[in-house]
């Protein structure tokens, strides 16, 4: 079976406008009237509408009035706790905000005052819940125990509960074999925002890093009963099953961990599925591995596949492109096209016809570098247009590779030696929510400039590690979907790819928050910052807009995130803003490190580093055996010494391999290659922080702080 059969009709000749043609080089050519006209005075769904356009038609807050924007109210939903990060975007209906916290509490909040109207706990086990759904007088939420909850929208009372992700789901299609434990999904958890439409709610899941078999759910909104399940890795007899070698589909991953888009006119749900399992080792799962790394158009009522497009064949890079697809009607060469915008980590968009999956700007299957051990795909698809981020590491920005790693661009294969590529697993656009602005006709997205280091040295499970000591950054891109080319990009100091959604408005102002806690308002034509406000915690959710009695508000839930900054400021800050608001900004938190820091406890009282060994914090000594894989195989990994200290780097006699310690980026010292039993010294005369790694096994990384 040819997994790419539709590409035969979508070559270069299918593009209606030549790539790069400036059909709309400015905001002077607005897009056609959209089928998803915006949420109006409410914002009743994560990303605003069923098309995920993240655009509000409200315009009271505009470029002209933005200087008068201030805090309307501020509420700490969990008493000011900083223990957990928050990724849930609020929704609004009839002046009431609904939002869930990581502690599994669902809140209803007065949109005018910030007063909590009700609070309902739905469990204790956390999950990456990213927003509730509203419909039929209910609030729909999930919990970490894989239970879907329907709450009374007026009171918060639980009306029904439904347990999901059970071994029995789907009968034989589940891939469950109790005799050998291959239950195809027992490790997964519910994730993403819930979506309601026309009597059904749609719920996704995560867990591909542990071998969960992905499934997308539709439930009857009135009862919670399952209407259908769509399997990310098809079972025996299903379309796409033969794209998996042997029984690898049973633990195939391909999970839908971000919410879908829905086209009511076509009756289609557009859902994106993550990469396959094992994540970085393709040796045991030959084939394209459908529907991993795919967008699938699913019949909203029956759960049947209408069409699919796979953005990465046989993924070995965690390049899953999971995101909330955006639906828009755009005019290309005088022809109105109903499109879905898909793509993220690869740093480019695949713009597809919503009815057929046809690539409206053409699609080229290009030969890529091969590794027979990885069973790599011979080609990968590249859309007509241009990427909005670089697609290989560069030496003039944050993608500068840590020395001694092998490195390359998109689809560079790896095996047992760590290899840096960009976009990395957290680079490109990752899961930042896009906005489609009908005034400019552009889509806007935050991106990250973050490398990943891939290898199979630990059996291919979680080897998308980010090299220690590398820098992080990112920015914003405005992309014209009529040509699939960036109109402008704006590099900045922070990665903006992990939930940093963008809201555009009819006031011609766009809003986005960052890891440092600042919420920014920007000119939607240029990206120029017009206004900023400190929220007190990293903003990794989407801002929203709503109106009460003719007064417009902007709201955002600021609570931090674990990626890509482990030390990002966390909290539980729900903010609302209005013209003339007088609530003062929060205190400025300590911003996260802009470098992938080593965060192990500093060791003092020694001036010796043992290479190729892992420090035992219990004994206060290097471990007894050599380690060629771990990132912390420097003992101690984090050393703190006073100025003037002479530090000895030793490759002990018990090691079998050569090792080295070389300062990178700061270029402070280089021991040269040391055979077992050899050592070298360096005197630190200047205060500072010095990262170094092993030139033979470069993932082994240490840090010395000189005070």
XYZ file of C-alpha atoms in Angstrom:
707
model
C 0.000 0.000 0.000
C 1.413 3.438 -0.946
C 1.262 5.665 2.164
C 1.856 8.780 0.036
C -0.597 8.192 -2.773
C -2.209 11.626 -2.563
C 1.149 13.327 -3.154
C 1.017 12.253 -6.781
C -1.575 14.940 -7.393
C 0.093 17.622 -5.282
C 3.393 18.298 -6.984
C 4.772 21.697 -7.843
C 2.104 22.210 -10.471
C -0.627 22.090 -7.856
C 0.474 25.333 -6.218
C -1.972 28.069 -7.191
C 0.509 30.834 -6.417
C 4.248 30.622 -7.019
C 6.171 30.342 -3.780
C 7.159 33.771 -2.549
C 4.639 35.676 -4.669
C 3.738 38.762 -2.582
C -0.010 38.438 -3.105
C -0.502 40.140 0.249
C 2.696 41.725 1.395
C 0.837 43.916 3.865
C -2.441 44.127 5.702
C -4.087 45.810 2.708
C -5.621 42.573 1.381
C -7.770 41.111 4.164
C -8.753 37.467 4.132
C -12.276 36.437 3.125
C -14.961 36.317 5.782
C -14.076 33.366 7.986
C -16.336 30.399 8.729
C -15.153 30.787 12.330
C -15.985 34.434 12.817
C -14.533 34.638 16.287
C -15.960 34.146 19.727
C -17.693 37.537 20.061
C -18.112 38.894 23.582
C -17.253 35.497 25.085
C -14.280 33.183 24.594
C -16.022 29.846 25.136
C -13.302 27.485 23.905
C -9.534 27.115 24.130
C -8.240 28.932 21.007
C -11.553 30.774 20.745
C -13.488 28.801 18.155
C -13.694 25.367 16.536
C -11.117 26.446 13.947
C -8.565 27.367 16.664
C -8.103 30.821 15.136
C -7.319 32.456 18.500
C -8.721 35.760 17.287
C -11.180 38.071 19.024
C -13.420 40.546 17.154
C -13.360 42.891 20.160
C -11.612 46.189 19.428
C -12.046 48.500 22.403
C -8.461 47.695 23.397
C -6.564 48.919 20.371
C -3.248 50.394 19.342
C -4.689 53.810 20.152
C -5.909 52.878 23.639
C -3.333 50.264 24.688
C -1.361 52.718 26.833
C -4.348 52.901 29.217
C -4.510 49.121 29.738
C -4.013 48.074 33.351
C -4.796 45.350 35.833
C -8.555 44.930 36.377
C -8.189 42.158 38.966
C -5.833 39.398 40.073
C -6.655 36.082 41.771
C -4.375 33.377 43.149
C -6.418 30.255 42.486
C -4.364 27.967 44.728
C -3.466 30.396 47.476
C -0.287 31.586 45.830
C 1.284 28.136 45.518
C 4.438 27.872 43.408
C 4.709 24.087 43.698
C 3.334 23.229 40.280
C 3.336 24.676 36.789
C 0.099 25.658 35.034
C -0.712 25.033 31.363
C -4.495 25.497 31.314
C -5.982 28.290 29.194
C -9.153 29.857 30.584
C -12.459 29.991 28.699
C -15.307 32.484 29.216
C -19.067 32.376 28.856
C -21.590 34.981 30.023
C -18.957 36.843 32.001
C -17.662 33.803 33.920
C -14.174 32.318 33.462
C -13.636 28.555 33.764
C -10.153 27.152 34.301
C -8.506 24.072 35.775
C -5.297 24.001 37.817
C -2.632 21.309 37.912
C -3.921 20.402 41.378
C -7.022 19.124 39.570
C -9.330 21.869 40.794
C -11.830 23.370 38.350
C -12.808 26.988 39.068
C -15.587 29.312 37.978
C -14.457 32.924 38.375
C -16.431 36.164 38.049
C -15.032 37.896 34.966
C -15.703 41.369 36.336
C -14.192 41.008 39.828
C -12.075 37.840 39.943
C -14.185 36.418 42.778
C -14.336 32.617 42.822
C -17.935 31.480 42.256
C -17.279 27.762 42.779
C -14.418 25.267 42.970
C -14.594 21.505 42.311
C -11.805 18.991 42.816
C -11.665 16.174 40.251
C -8.711 14.185 41.593
C -5.197 14.215 42.975
C -3.087 12.683 40.205
C -1.886 15.436 37.891
C -1.870 15.448 34.106
C -1.183 18.018 31.392
C -4.697 19.415 31.340
C -4.744 22.435 29.064
C -8.339 23.631 29.211
C -11.953 22.696 29.920
C -14.857 22.606 27.460
C -18.304 24.176 27.788
C -21.522 22.801 26.337
C -25.120 21.947 27.231
C -24.833 23.712 30.583
C -21.831 21.626 31.614
C -18.087 22.073 32.136
C -16.088 19.103 30.839
C -12.713 18.291 32.344
C -10.268 15.415 32.708
C -8.194 14.216 35.650
C -4.861 12.475 36.012
C -6.658 9.258 36.916
C -7.916 9.157 33.290
C -11.456 10.117 34.263
C -13.557 12.575 32.280
C -15.843 14.707 34.459
C -18.964 16.668 33.546
C -19.744 19.456 36.022
C -22.841 21.592 36.366
C -21.836 24.934 34.876
C -23.827 26.886 37.496
C -22.749 25.032 40.644
C -19.709 22.876 39.842
C -21.543 19.729 40.989
C -20.274 16.547 39.295
C -22.996 15.239 36.949
C -21.198 12.224 35.498
C -17.765 10.583 35.349
C -16.238 8.273 32.747
C -13.077 6.191 33.156
C -10.938 6.053 30.005
C -7.660 4.408 28.895
C -8.595 0.918 29.983
C -7.169 -2.269 28.487
C -10.603 -3.409 27.375
C -11.367 -0.398 25.174
C -11.891 -1.295 21.554
C -11.962 -5.062 22.094
C -9.464 -6.817 19.821
C -8.560 -3.467 18.252
C -6.912 -2.370 21.487
C -3.892 -4.582 20.918
C -4.295 -5.863 24.460
C -2.815 -9.266 25.201
C -2.970 -9.910 28.963
C -0.732 -12.975 28.602
C 2.312 -10.949 27.631
C 1.377 -7.549 28.983
C 1.119 -5.858 25.569
C -1.962 -3.870 26.401
C -1.257 -1.067 23.991
C -1.787 2.026 26.112
C -1.860 1.087 29.771
C 0.816 3.726 30.454
C -1.034 6.628 28.852
C -2.839 9.515 30.526
C -5.482 11.937 29.294
C -4.068 15.247 28.108
C -4.854 18.410 26.208
C -7.889 20.660 26.225
C -11.351 19.123 25.929
C -13.456 20.218 22.922
C -17.279 20.248 22.721
C -19.338 20.283 19.526
C -22.820 19.121 18.581
C -23.462 16.702 21.402
C -19.961 15.197 21.547
C -16.797 15.999 23.457
C -13.349 15.180 22.133
C -10.541 14.079 24.489
C -6.899 13.280 23.755
C -4.047 11.557 25.590
C -0.287 11.403 26.064
C 2.244 8.692 26.900
C 4.197 7.829 23.750
C 7.524 8.053 25.600
C 6.472 4.999 27.616
C 5.001 2.965 24.778
C 1.340 3.901 25.147
C -0.720 3.205 22.043
C -2.418 6.442 21.104
C -6.160 6.902 20.972
C -8.463 9.840 20.342
C -11.872 9.757 22.007
C -15.317 11.107 21.212
C -17.793 10.868 24.095
C -21.497 11.636 24.248
C -21.702 14.926 26.131
C -24.919 14.006 27.925
C -23.722 10.719 29.416
C -19.988 10.276 28.918
C -20.455 7.057 26.965
C -17.854 6.456 24.273
C -19.105 7.317 20.783
C -15.922 6.212 19.041
C -12.169 5.679 19.469
C -9.600 6.446 16.787
C -6.331 4.569 17.238
C -3.099 6.425 16.474
C -1.376 3.126 15.654
C -3.933 1.099 13.649
C -4.751 -2.453 14.722
C -4.770 -5.586 12.606
C -7.056 -5.249 9.610
C -7.190 -1.460 9.882
C -5.839 0.971 7.294
C -2.187 1.708 8.026
C -1.443 -1.325 10.192
C 0.950 -2.681 7.564
C 3.101 0.433 7.984
C 4.380 -1.113 11.251
C 6.814 -4.002 11.391
C 5.449 -7.054 13.189
C 3.597 -6.200 16.391
C 5.351 -2.873 16.920
C 1.975 -1.120 16.511
C 0.846 -2.489 19.893
C 3.131 -0.075 21.718
C 3.383 2.347 18.832
C 2.868 5.720 20.510
C 1.183 8.137 18.064
C -0.758 9.886 20.835
C -2.953 13.001 20.299
C -1.862 15.198 23.216
C -3.218 18.531 21.921
C -6.855 19.304 21.111
C -8.234 19.093 17.563
C -10.004 21.523 15.246
C -13.501 20.884 13.879
C -15.170 21.968 10.641
C -18.954 21.734 11.259
C -19.793 22.225 7.577
C -17.635 19.285 6.462
C -18.314 17.263 9.598
C -14.593 16.643 10.128
C -12.338 16.630 13.162
C -8.669 17.434 12.459
C -6.397 15.790 15.018
C -2.602 15.649 15.167
C -0.729 12.584 16.428
C 2.709 12.352 18.008
C 5.742 10.312 17.031
C 6.129 6.539 17.306
C 7.708 4.422 20.038
C 10.575 3.723 20.622
C 11.080 7.418 20.210
C 14.641 7.596 18.869
C 15.205 3.997 17.774
C 13.534 2.961 14.541
C 15.281 -0.386 14.191
C 12.343 -2.469 15.459
C 9.495 -0.721 13.636
C 10.291 -0.614 9.926
C 7.765 1.281 7.830
C 6.225 4.739 7.800
C 4.456 4.080 11.141
C 1.025 5.606 10.511
C -0.582 7.615 11.986
C 2.427 8.822 13.906
C 3.521 12.354 12.937
C 0.253 12.827 11.064
C -2.794 15.009 10.880
C -5.909 12.902 10.358
C -9.275 14.187 9.159
C -11.814 12.086 11.074
C -15.571 11.938 10.569
C -16.914 13.783 13.596
C -19.829 11.388 14.167
C -18.387 7.993 13.221
C -14.661 8.256 13.942
C -13.753 7.012 10.444
C -10.661 8.329 8.675
C -11.451 10.551 5.677
C -7.864 11.439 4.820
C -4.483 11.843 6.472
C -1.163 13.530 5.845
C 2.059 12.300 7.450
C 4.580 15.080 7.977
C 7.501 12.839 9.026
C 7.873 9.266 7.830
C 9.351 6.786 10.334
C 10.261 9.455 12.866
C 13.418 8.958 14.969
C 13.786 12.592 16.116
C 10.679 13.237 18.268
C 9.607 15.558 15.452
C 5.950 14.899 16.193
C 4.410 18.197 15.002
C 1.595 17.871 17.524
C -0.285 21.179 17.688
C -3.784 22.631 17.575
C -4.511 22.825 13.814
C -5.896 26.101 12.499
C -8.721 26.219 9.973
C -9.039 29.230 7.692
C -10.553 30.264 4.379
C -7.966 32.012 2.239
C -7.873 33.243 -1.347
C -5.026 31.948 -3.511
C -4.788 33.078 -7.120
C -8.400 34.238 -7.050
C -9.649 30.891 -5.746
C -11.140 30.482 -2.282
C -9.445 27.616 -0.460
C -10.645 26.006 2.770
C -7.378 25.048 4.437
C -6.007 23.525 7.595
C -2.629 24.776 8.822
C -0.474 22.002 10.312
C 3.150 21.755 11.454
C 5.308 22.921 14.313
C 8.621 21.378 15.335
C 9.963 21.192 11.785
C 9.766 24.989 11.582
C 7.522 24.994 8.517
C 3.820 24.638 7.813
C 1.946 22.138 5.696
C -1.122 23.958 4.367
C -3.679 21.420 3.257
C -7.119 21.468 1.682
C -9.629 20.677 4.441
C -11.757 18.486 2.179
C -9.061 16.330 0.597
C -5.702 16.791 2.330
C -4.209 18.136 -0.899
C -1.199 20.401 -0.333
C -2.310 23.760 -1.703
C 1.274 24.931 -2.318
C 2.565 21.587 -3.523
C 4.615 18.948 -1.696
C 7.993 17.470 -2.616
C 9.253 14.143 -1.303
C 12.988 14.825 -1.013
C 15.658 12.162 -0.515
C 17.249 12.440 2.930
C 20.366 11.010 4.573
C 20.057 7.326 5.436
C 21.091 4.957 8.228
C 20.240 1.328 7.527
C 20.316 0.482 11.247
C 17.498 2.983 11.857
C 15.424 1.713 8.912
C 15.111 5.351 7.871
C 12.574 6.482 5.280
C 14.082 7.226 1.890
C 12.321 10.587 1.542
C 10.601 13.217 3.662
C 7.891 15.699 2.580
C 8.707 19.380 2.116
C 5.879 21.838 1.365
C 6.010 24.643 -1.123
C 6.996 27.899 0.565
C 9.705 28.648 3.089
C 10.397 27.647 6.704
C 9.872 30.221 9.442
C 12.894 29.077 11.477
C 16.298 27.809 10.411
C 16.404 24.055 9.893
C 19.968 23.375 10.953
C 22.163 24.606 13.832
C 23.876 27.946 13.249
C 26.819 29.573 14.942
C 25.298 33.068 15.149
C 22.369 32.358 17.483
C 21.190 30.088 20.302
C 21.374 27.008 18.078
C 25.180 27.109 18.234
C 26.004 23.428 18.887
C 27.884 22.324 21.962
C 31.347 21.216 20.752
C 32.312 17.602 20.010
C 28.766 16.456 19.290
C 28.061 15.383 15.759
C 25.458 17.775 14.365
C 23.276 18.372 11.376
C 19.991 19.708 10.139
C 16.509 18.349 9.786
C 16.396 14.533 9.385
C 20.076 13.919 10.136
C 20.138 10.296 11.376
C 21.821 9.156 14.568
C 22.689 5.858 16.189
C 24.763 5.358 19.339
C 26.748 8.617 19.274
C 24.799 11.726 20.354
C 23.929 13.970 17.434
C 22.650 17.542 17.690
C 19.974 18.641 15.265
C 17.799 21.697 14.901
C 14.866 22.111 15.047
C 15.091 19.982 18.153
C 12.358 18.228 20.091
C 11.523 21.554 21.748
C 12.453 23.770 18.825
C 10.441 25.173 15.955
C 6.898 25.985 17.078
C 6.292 22.863 19.244
C 2.836 23.253 20.896
C 2.492 27.041 20.964
C -1.061 27.972 19.900
C -1.233 29.881 16.611
C -3.454 32.819 15.803
C -5.047 33.524 12.428
C -5.728 37.216 11.938
C -8.377 37.973 9.276
C -7.209 41.600 9.038
C -3.687 40.725 7.891
C -4.469 37.252 6.592
C -1.394 36.002 8.465
C -0.835 33.320 11.054
C 1.315 34.118 14.075
C 3.292 31.670 16.186
C 5.950 31.618 18.857
C 9.029 29.502 18.190
C 11.985 28.118 20.093
C 15.642 28.030 19.101
C 16.543 24.860 20.997
C 18.756 22.010 19.858
C 18.310 18.377 20.814
C 20.929 15.652 21.144
C 19.697 12.275 19.911
C 21.110 8.794 20.451
C 20.056 5.235 21.150
C 22.595 4.604 23.878
C 19.771 4.044 26.371
C 17.589 1.793 24.244
C 15.819 4.593 22.416
C 13.390 5.629 25.149
C 14.012 9.213 26.257
C 17.045 10.319 24.321
C 15.875 13.710 23.178
C 18.082 15.280 25.810
C 19.088 18.879 25.343
C 22.868 19.179 25.554
C 23.868 20.645 28.890
C 25.386 24.090 28.591
C 23.610 24.998 25.359
C 21.697 28.275 25.075
C 17.939 28.718 24.663
C 16.131 31.473 22.773
C 13.223 31.947 20.387
C 10.877 34.487 18.917
C 7.696 35.138 16.920
C 6.934 34.548 13.261
C 4.185 35.965 11.065
C 3.524 33.611 8.150
C 1.328 34.304 5.130
C -0.612 31.081 4.416
C -1.409 32.352 0.918
C 2.239 31.791 -0.002
C 3.417 29.742 2.995
C 6.280 32.155 3.534
C 7.228 34.203 6.593
C 6.314 37.887 6.368
C 8.573 38.688 9.296
C 10.322 36.922 12.139
C 11.335 38.477 15.417
C 14.084 36.710 17.352
C 14.060 37.311 21.107
C 15.652 36.151 24.314
C 13.118 33.443 25.233
C 11.799 30.253 23.705
C 8.107 30.877 22.948
C 7.178 27.399 21.708
C 5.821 25.710 24.843
C 2.235 26.879 25.242
C 3.025 30.558 24.675
C -0.128 31.133 22.646
C -0.834 34.290 20.659
C -4.165 36.142 20.666
C -4.912 38.648 17.906
C -7.794 41.119 18.138
C -9.817 43.465 15.957
C -8.098 46.276 17.838
C -5.037 45.336 15.759
C -3.148 44.330 18.890
C -1.741 40.856 19.569
C -0.960 39.446 23.016
C 1.575 36.858 24.149
C 3.335 35.994 27.398
C 6.811 34.681 28.082
C 8.802 32.556 30.546
C 9.913 35.682 32.435
C 6.310 36.467 33.434
C 5.831 39.421 31.107
C 2.634 39.683 29.072
C 3.199 41.758 25.939
C 0.835 43.598 23.604
C 2.226 44.053 20.094
C 1.404 45.671 16.772
C -0.021 42.871 14.614
C 1.644 44.228 11.449
C 5.179 44.615 12.744
C 5.503 42.749 16.037
C 6.548 45.961 17.777
C 5.938 45.783 21.532
C 3.416 48.437 22.629
C 2.743 47.474 26.269
C 4.061 45.000 28.861
C 2.859 43.811 32.272
C 4.529 41.578 34.864
C 2.235 38.708 35.896
C 4.544 37.130 38.487
C 5.057 33.743 36.795
C 5.919 32.360 33.399
C 3.050 32.638 30.901
C 2.642 29.331 29.038
C -1.038 29.618 28.200
C -2.996 31.654 25.653
C -4.360 35.111 26.508
C -8.100 35.497 25.920
C -10.505 38.408 25.351
C -14.079 38.907 26.541
C -16.606 41.665 27.142
C -18.985 42.441 30.016
C -21.531 45.260 29.674
C -19.601 46.860 26.833
C -16.233 46.765 28.596
C -13.474 44.635 27.076
C -11.101 42.524 29.158
C -7.940 40.584 28.395
C -7.235 37.644 30.723
C -4.397 35.173 31.140
C -3.459 32.365 33.528
C 0.228 32.635 34.469
C 1.740 29.659 36.214
C 4.996 28.639 34.556
C 5.974 25.451 32.780
C 8.643 22.780 33.067
C 9.874 23.169 29.498
C 12.302 24.182 28.313
C 13.258 26.027 31.499
C 13.146 23.776 34.594
C 13.608 26.797 36.877
C 10.890 28.914 35.286
C 8.886 31.042 37.790
C 5.715 29.146 38.752
C 2.485 30.235 40.347
C -1.301 30.341 40.127
C -1.910 33.892 38.899
C -5.187 34.503 37.059
C -5.152 38.057 35.712
C -7.653 40.263 33.913
C -6.925 43.645 32.334
C -9.089 46.535 31.134
C -8.693 50.138 30.075
C -8.166 52.226 33.179
C -7.355 49.177 35.334
C -5.409 50.097 38.474
C -4.187 46.768 39.895
C -0.408 46.937 40.063
C 1.863 44.402 38.384
C 3.279 41.494 40.366
C 6.791 41.566 41.727
C 9.327 40.611 39.093
C 10.397 36.995 39.675
C 13.897 35.671 39.170
C 13.929 34.779 35.473
C 14.918 31.279 34.386
C 18.412 30.536 33.138
C 18.874 31.109 29.418
C 21.279 28.208 29.283
C 20.556 24.516 29.838
C 22.034 24.607 33.280
C 23.474 21.876 35.465
C 21.297 21.935 38.552
C 22.835 19.249 40.731
C 23.924 20.430 44.168
C 27.352 22.070 44.150
C 30.172 20.102 45.742
C 32.821 21.966 47.721
C 35.848 20.822 49.670
C 37.525 19.034 46.781
C 39.573 20.181 43.820
C 39.534 16.936 41.843
C 37.163 15.923 39.038
C 37.108 12.236 38.067
C 36.219 11.793 34.390
C 33.790 9.168 33.153
C 32.286 8.562 36.592
C 28.993 9.595 38.207
C 29.150 11.312 41.609
C 27.546 9.442 44.502
C 25.919 12.128 46.649
C 25.375 9.677 49.507
C 29.023 8.687 49.888
C 30.455 11.961 48.619
C 32.700 10.017 46.230
C 32.891 9.165 42.527
C 31.042 6.005 41.507
C 33.072 2.796 41.142
C 32.386 2.121 37.433
C 32.953 3.966 34.181
C 29.926 5.520 32.431
C 30.085 6.488 28.769
C 26.443 7.518 28.342
C 25.152 9.673 31.200
C 25.229 13.456 30.965
C 26.438 13.617 34.573
C 29.487 11.361 34.134
C 31.791 13.954 35.678
C 32.449 13.453 39.384
C 31.469 15.865 40.772
C 29.395 17.305 37.951
C 28.975 20.670 39.704
C 32.091 21.883 41.520
C 32.392 25.154 43.417
C 35.871 26.508 44.211
C 37.457 29.832 45.235
C 39.552 31.941 42.860
C 43.094 30.661 42.602
C 42.188 26.980 43.023
C 44.142 24.441 41.009
C 41.679 21.774 39.834
C 42.896 18.309 38.828
C 41.064 16.359 36.117
C 41.848 12.658 36.273
C 40.981 9.661 34.125
C 41.257 6.897 36.747
C 43.132 3.649 36.194
C 39.904 1.643 36.409
C 38.478 3.269 33.265
C 38.849 1.505 29.921
C 38.446 4.544 27.656
C 40.212 7.790 26.974
C 38.522 10.934 28.327
C 39.011 14.696 28.290
C 37.680 17.901 29.865
C 37.353 20.893 27.558
C 35.755 24.224 28.470
C 33.300 25.302 25.775
C 32.034 28.727 24.787
C 34.115 30.253 27.649
C 37.306 28.531 26.329
C 38.938 28.509 29.771
C 40.821 25.192 29.704
C 41.547 22.031 27.701
C 43.106 18.968 29.304
C 43.737 17.221 26.021
C 42.884 13.538 25.687
C 43.820 11.634 28.833
C 44.375 7.888 28.768
C 43.445 5.865 31.887
C 45.737 6.755 34.765
C 46.603 10.213 33.376
C 45.605 13.648 34.718
C 45.837 17.371 33.975
C 45.462 20.539 36.046
C 44.205 24.071 35.586
C 44.370 27.113 37.892
C 41.164 29.211 37.891
C 42.206 32.841 38.218
C 38.935 34.554 37.256
C 35.488 34.273 38.892
C 32.779 32.862 36.672
C 30.842 29.811 35.562
C 32.647 27.400 33.271
C 30.893 24.585 31.395
C 33.011 21.779 30.002
C 32.475 18.413 28.378
C 34.353 15.318 27.292
C 35.662 15.603 23.739
C 35.448 11.798 23.411
C 31.988 11.356 24.991
C 30.556 14.867 24.625
C 27.287 14.291 26.468
C 29.362 13.900 29.671
C 29.195 17.507 30.903
C 30.267 19.379 34.011
C 30.246 22.868 35.473
C 32.751 24.664 37.681
C 31.701 27.817 39.516
C 34.605 29.990 40.613
C 33.884 32.571 43.306
